[in-house]
Each structure stands twice: as C-alpha cells, then as structure tokens.
PDB file of C-alpha atoms and ligand atoms in Angstrom:
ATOM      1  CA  UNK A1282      60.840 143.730  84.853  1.00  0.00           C
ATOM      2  CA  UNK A1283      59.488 142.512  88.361  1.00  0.00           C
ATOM      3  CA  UNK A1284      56.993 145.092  89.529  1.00  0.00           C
ATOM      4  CA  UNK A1285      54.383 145.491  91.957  1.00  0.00           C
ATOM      5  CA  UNK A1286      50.831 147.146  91.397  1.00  0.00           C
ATOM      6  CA  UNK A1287      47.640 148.586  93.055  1.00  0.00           C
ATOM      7  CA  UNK A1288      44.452 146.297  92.560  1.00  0.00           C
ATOM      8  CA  UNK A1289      41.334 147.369  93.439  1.00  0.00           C
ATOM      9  CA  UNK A1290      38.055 144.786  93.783  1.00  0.00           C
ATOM     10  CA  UNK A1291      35.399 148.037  93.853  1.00  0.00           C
ATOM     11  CA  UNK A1292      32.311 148.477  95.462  1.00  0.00           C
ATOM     12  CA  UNK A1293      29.952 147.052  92.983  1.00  0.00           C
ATOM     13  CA  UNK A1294      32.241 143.799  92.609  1.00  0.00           C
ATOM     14  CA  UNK A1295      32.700 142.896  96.405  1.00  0.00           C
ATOM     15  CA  UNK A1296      28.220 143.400  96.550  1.00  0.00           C
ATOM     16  CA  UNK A1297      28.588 140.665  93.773  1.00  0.00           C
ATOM     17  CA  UNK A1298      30.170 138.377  96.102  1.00  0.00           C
ATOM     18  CA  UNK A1299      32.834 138.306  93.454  1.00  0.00           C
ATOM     19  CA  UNK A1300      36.030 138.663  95.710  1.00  0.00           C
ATOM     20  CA  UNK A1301      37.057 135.046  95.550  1.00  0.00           C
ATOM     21  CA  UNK A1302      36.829 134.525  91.759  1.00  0.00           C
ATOM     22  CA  UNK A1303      38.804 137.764  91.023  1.00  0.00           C
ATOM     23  CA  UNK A1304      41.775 136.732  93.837  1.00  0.00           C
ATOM     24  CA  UNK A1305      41.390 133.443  91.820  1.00  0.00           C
ATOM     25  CA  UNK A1306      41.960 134.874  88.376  1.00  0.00           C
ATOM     26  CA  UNK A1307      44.919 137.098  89.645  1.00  0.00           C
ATOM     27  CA  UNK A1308      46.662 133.992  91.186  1.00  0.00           C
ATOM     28  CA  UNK A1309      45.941 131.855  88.283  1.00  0.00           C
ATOM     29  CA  UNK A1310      47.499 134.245  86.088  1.00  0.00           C
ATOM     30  CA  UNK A1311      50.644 134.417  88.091  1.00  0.00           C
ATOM     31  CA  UNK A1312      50.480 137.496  90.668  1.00  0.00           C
ATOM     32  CA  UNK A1313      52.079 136.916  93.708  1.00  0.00           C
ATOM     33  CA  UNK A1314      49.501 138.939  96.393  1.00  0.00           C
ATOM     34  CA  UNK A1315      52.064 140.263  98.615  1.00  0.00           C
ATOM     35  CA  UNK A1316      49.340 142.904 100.799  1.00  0.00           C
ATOM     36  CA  UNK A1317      45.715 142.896 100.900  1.00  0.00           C
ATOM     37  CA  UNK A1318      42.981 145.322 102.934  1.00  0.00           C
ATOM     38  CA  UNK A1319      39.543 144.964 103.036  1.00  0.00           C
ATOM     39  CA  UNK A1320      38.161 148.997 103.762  1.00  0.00           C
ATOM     40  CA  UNK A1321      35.666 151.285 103.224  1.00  0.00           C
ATOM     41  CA  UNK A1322      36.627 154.873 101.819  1.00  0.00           C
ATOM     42  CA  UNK A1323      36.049 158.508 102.427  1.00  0.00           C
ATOM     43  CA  UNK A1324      34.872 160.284 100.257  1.00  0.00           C
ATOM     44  CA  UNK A1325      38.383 162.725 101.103  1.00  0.00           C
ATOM     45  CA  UNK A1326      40.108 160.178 100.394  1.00  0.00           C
ATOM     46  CA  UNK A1327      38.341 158.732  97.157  1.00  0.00           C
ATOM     47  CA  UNK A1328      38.815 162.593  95.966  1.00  0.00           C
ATOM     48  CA  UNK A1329      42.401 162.285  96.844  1.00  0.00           C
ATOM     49  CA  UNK A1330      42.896 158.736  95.224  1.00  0.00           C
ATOM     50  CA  UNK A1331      41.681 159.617  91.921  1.00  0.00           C
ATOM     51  CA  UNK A1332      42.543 163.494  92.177  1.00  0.00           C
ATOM     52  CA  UNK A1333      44.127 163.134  88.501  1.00  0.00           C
ATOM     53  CA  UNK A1334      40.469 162.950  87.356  1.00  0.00           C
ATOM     54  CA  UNK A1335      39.283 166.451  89.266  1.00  0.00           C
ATOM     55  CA  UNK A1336      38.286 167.989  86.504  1.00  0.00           C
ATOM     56  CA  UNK A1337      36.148 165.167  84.837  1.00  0.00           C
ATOM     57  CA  UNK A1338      32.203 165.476  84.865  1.00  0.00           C
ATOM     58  CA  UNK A1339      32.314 162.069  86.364  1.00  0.00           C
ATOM     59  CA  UNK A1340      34.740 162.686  89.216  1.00  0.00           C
ATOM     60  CA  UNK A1341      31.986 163.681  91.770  1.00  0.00           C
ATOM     61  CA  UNK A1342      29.816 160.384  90.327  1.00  0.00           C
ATOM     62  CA  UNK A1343      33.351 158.139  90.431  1.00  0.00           C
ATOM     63  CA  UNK A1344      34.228 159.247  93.918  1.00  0.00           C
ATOM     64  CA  UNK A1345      30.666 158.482  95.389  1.00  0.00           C
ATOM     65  CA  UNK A1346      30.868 155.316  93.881  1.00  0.00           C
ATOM     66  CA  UNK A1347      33.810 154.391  95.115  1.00  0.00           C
ATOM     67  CA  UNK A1348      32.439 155.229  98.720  1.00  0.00           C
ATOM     68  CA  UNK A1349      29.337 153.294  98.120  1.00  0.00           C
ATOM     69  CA  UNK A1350      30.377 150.234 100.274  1.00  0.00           C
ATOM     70  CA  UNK A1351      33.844 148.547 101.449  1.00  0.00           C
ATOM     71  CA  UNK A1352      37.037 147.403  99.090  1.00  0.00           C
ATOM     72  CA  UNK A1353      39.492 145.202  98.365  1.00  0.00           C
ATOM     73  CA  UNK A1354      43.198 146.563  98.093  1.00  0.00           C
ATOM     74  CA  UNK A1355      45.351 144.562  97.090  1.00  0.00           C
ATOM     75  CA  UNK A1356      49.450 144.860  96.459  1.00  0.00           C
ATOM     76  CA  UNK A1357      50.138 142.755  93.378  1.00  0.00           C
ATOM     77  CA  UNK A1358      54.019 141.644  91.734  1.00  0.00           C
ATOM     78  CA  UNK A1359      55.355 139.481  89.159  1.00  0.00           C
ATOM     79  CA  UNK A1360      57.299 140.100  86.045  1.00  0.00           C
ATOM     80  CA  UNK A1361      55.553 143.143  84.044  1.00  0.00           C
ATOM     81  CA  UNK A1362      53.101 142.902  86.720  1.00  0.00           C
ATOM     82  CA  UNK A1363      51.637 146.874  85.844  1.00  0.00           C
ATOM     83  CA  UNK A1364      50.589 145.833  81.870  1.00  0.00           C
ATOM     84  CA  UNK A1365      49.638 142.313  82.708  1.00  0.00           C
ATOM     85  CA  UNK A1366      46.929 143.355  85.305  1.00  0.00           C
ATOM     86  CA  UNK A1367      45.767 145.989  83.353  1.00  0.00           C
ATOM     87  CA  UNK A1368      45.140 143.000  80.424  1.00  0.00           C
ATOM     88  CA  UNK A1369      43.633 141.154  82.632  1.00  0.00           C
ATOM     89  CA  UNK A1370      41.238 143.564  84.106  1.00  0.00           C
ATOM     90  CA  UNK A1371      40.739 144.204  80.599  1.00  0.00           C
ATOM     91  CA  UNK A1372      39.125 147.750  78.991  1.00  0.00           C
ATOM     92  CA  UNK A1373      37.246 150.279  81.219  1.00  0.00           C
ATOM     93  CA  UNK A1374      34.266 150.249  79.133  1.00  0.00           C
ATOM     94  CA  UNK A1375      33.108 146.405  80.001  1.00  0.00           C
ATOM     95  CA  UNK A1376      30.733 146.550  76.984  1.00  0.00           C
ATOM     96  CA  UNK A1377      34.557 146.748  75.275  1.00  0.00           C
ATOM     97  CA  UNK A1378      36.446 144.677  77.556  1.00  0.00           C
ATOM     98  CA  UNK A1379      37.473 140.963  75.802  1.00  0.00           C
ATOM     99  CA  UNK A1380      35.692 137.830  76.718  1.00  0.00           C
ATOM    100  CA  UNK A1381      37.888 136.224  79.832  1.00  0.00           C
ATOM    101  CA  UNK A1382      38.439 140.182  81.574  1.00  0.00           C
ATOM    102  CA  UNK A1383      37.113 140.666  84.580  1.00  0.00           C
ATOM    103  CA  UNK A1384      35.619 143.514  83.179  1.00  0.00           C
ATOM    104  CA  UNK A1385      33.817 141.544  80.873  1.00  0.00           C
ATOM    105  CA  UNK A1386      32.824 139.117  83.206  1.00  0.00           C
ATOM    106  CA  UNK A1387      32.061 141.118  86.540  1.00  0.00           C
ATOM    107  CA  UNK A1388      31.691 144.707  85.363  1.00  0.00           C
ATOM    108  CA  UNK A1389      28.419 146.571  84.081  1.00  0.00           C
ATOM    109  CA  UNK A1390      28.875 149.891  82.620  1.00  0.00           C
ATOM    110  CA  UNK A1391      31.716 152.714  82.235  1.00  0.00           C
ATOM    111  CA  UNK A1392      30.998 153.978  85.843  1.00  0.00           C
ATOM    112  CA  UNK A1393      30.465 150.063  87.798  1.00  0.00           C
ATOM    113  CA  UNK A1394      33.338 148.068  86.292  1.00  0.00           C
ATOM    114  CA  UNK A1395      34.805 145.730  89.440  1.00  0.00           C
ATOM    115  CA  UNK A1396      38.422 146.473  89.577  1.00  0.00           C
ATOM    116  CA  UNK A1397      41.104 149.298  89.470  1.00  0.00           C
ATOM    117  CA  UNK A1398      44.464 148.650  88.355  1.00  0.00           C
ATOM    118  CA  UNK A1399      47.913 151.459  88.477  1.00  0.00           C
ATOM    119  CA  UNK A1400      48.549 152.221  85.027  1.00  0.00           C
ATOM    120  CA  UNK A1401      52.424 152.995  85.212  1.00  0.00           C
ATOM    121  CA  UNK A1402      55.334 152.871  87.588  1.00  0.00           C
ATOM    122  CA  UNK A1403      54.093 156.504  88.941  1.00  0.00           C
ATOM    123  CA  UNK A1404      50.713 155.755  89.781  1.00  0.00           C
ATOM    124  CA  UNK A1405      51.495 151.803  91.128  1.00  0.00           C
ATOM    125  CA  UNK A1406      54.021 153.446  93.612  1.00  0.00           C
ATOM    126  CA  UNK A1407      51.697 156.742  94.668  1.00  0.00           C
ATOM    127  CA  UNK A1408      49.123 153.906  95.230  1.00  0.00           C
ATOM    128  CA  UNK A1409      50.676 152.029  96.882  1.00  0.00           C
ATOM    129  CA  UNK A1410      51.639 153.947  99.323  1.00  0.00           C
ATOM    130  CA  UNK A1411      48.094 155.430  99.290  1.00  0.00           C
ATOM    131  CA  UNK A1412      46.504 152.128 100.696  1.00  0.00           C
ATOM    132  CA  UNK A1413      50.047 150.503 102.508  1.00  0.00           C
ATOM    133  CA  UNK A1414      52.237 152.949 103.735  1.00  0.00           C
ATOM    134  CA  UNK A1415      53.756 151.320 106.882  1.00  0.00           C
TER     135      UNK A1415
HETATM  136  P1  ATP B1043      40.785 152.659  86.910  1.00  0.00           P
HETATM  137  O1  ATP B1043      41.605 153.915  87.106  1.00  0.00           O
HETATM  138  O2  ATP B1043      39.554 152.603  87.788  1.00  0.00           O
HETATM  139  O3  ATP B1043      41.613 151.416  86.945  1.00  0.00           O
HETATM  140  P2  ATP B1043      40.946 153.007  84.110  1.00  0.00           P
HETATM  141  O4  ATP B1043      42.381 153.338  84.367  1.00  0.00           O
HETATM  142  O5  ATP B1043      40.645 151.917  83.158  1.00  0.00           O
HETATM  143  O6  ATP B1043      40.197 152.688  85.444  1.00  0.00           O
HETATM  144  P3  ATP B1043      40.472 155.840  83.999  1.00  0.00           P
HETATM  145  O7  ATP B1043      40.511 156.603  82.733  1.00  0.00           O
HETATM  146  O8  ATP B1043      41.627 155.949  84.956  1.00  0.00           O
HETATM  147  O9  ATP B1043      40.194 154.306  83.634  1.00  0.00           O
HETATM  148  O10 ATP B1043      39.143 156.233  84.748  1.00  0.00           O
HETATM  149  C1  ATP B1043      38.985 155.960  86.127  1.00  0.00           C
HETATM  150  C2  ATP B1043      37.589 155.492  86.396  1.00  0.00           C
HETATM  151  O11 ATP B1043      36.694 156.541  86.102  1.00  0.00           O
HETATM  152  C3  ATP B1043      37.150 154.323  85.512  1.00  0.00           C
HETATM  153  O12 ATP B1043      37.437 153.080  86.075  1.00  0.00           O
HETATM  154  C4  ATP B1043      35.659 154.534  85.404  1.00  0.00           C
HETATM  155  O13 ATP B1043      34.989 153.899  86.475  1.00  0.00           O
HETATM  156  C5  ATP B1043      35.516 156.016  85.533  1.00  0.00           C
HETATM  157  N1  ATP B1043      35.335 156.600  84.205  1.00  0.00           N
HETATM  158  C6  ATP B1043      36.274 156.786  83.261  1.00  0.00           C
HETATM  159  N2  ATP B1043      35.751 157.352  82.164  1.00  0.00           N
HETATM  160  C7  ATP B1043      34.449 157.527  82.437  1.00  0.00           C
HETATM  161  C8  ATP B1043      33.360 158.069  81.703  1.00  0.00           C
HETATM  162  N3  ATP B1043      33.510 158.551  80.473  1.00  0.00           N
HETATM  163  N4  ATP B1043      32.158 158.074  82.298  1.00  0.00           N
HETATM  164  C9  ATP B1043      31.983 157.597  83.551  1.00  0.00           C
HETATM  165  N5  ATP B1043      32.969 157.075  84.300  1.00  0.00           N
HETATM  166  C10 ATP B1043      34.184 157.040  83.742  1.00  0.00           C
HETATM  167 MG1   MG B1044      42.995 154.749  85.814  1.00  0.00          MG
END
C-alpha cells in the first residue's frame, strides 16, 4: 500500500551534522521526500507531539530533549512506506538496533537515538498534520 509517514532527524542527530547522510539513506532506500521543515520546538508542543507518552517517567526528559535544539521534519511515501522507515530507523534502543539502522549508526542511548518515525496509519496522519497542516 502507498503511504506517507512522519520522519523526524532529532536534536542530537542534526548537532552531529548527520542531516545529509540520513536524507541519503531514506532516498537510497526508496522514499520519495514529498515535505521537509527545518524547526525548533516548544516545549507545548513537544508535550503535545508525544502526549501518548504523558504518563511515562521519561516524558518530561523526552520532551526537553526534543526542545534541545532545531529539527528536521520530514513527509515521507512509497509503497509500505510506515514499516519500511521504521526498519530502517531500526530499534529504539540503538545498543539493539541492527548494523546498517540509523539507530545503530547515528544514535547513542534509549533517550538520544537520531530519528522518529509514525508507527501506524493513526499516528503518520495525526503527524502529519502536526508538522504540515496547510
Ligand atoms: P519514536 O516515537 O521517537 O519514533 P519509538 O516509536 O521507537 O520512537 P516510543 O516507544 O514511541 O519509541 O518512544 C518514544 C521515544 O521515547 C523514544 O524514541 C525514546 O527516545 C524515548 N523512550 C522510549 N522508551 C524510553 C525509555 N525506557 N527510557 C528513556 N527514553 C525512552
Ligand atoms: Mg513512537
């Protein structure tokens, strides 16, 4: 199925100077990149983005991270395009992420770990329209 989906280069990846290599990986893998923003968020708005996570002990440290410095959104599609980025960005853990992620290869720890990516149809389209409404 052709879908679109929510990628986020996070703070700790775009300090890295990392922003090229990861827009490379996505296009060599396929994704079309039909939007992209370069921003810096609020922390109101990082507690909105991830509000599903409220009432984890590592929303307040998640949020502030995510505020730390500017972003990368980006809108990307192809077929199965939801799954396929989230293989790519591989596991949220880097420590567990495979060799060739870009968790493995940009990401440090649990909490510093480069990219976001929607995990279903519901979240890629609340997303979505969280970073490119009009
Ligand atoms: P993301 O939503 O950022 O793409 P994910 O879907 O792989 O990551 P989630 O379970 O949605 O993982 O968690 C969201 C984010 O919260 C993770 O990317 C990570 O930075 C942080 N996080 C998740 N679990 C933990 C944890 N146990 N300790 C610290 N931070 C965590
Ligand atoms: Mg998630």
């Amino acid at each position: 199925m052709y879908q679109k989906t929510l990628s986020i280069i996070k703070p700790d990846a775009v300090k890295k100077k990392a922003i090229g290599n990861i827009i490379n990986i996505f296009e060599t893998n396929g994704f079309t990149i039909s939007d992209i923003k370069m921003l810096k968020l609020s922390m109101e708005e990082a507690r909105e983005f991830y509000k599903e996570h409220a009432a984890r002990p590592f929303f307040n440290g998640l949020c502030e991270f995510m505020c730390s410095g500017p972003i990368v959104a980006m809108c990307l599609e192809g077929e199965g395009a939801i799954l396929k980025n989230r293989e790519v960005m591989g596991a949220t853990n880097p420590s567990e992420a495979e060799a060739g992620t870009i968790r493995k290869m940009y990401g440090d720890s649990i909490d510093n770990n480069a990219v976001h990516g929607s995990d279903s149809t519901e979240s890629a389209e609340r997303e979505l329209n969280f970073f490119f409404s009009n």
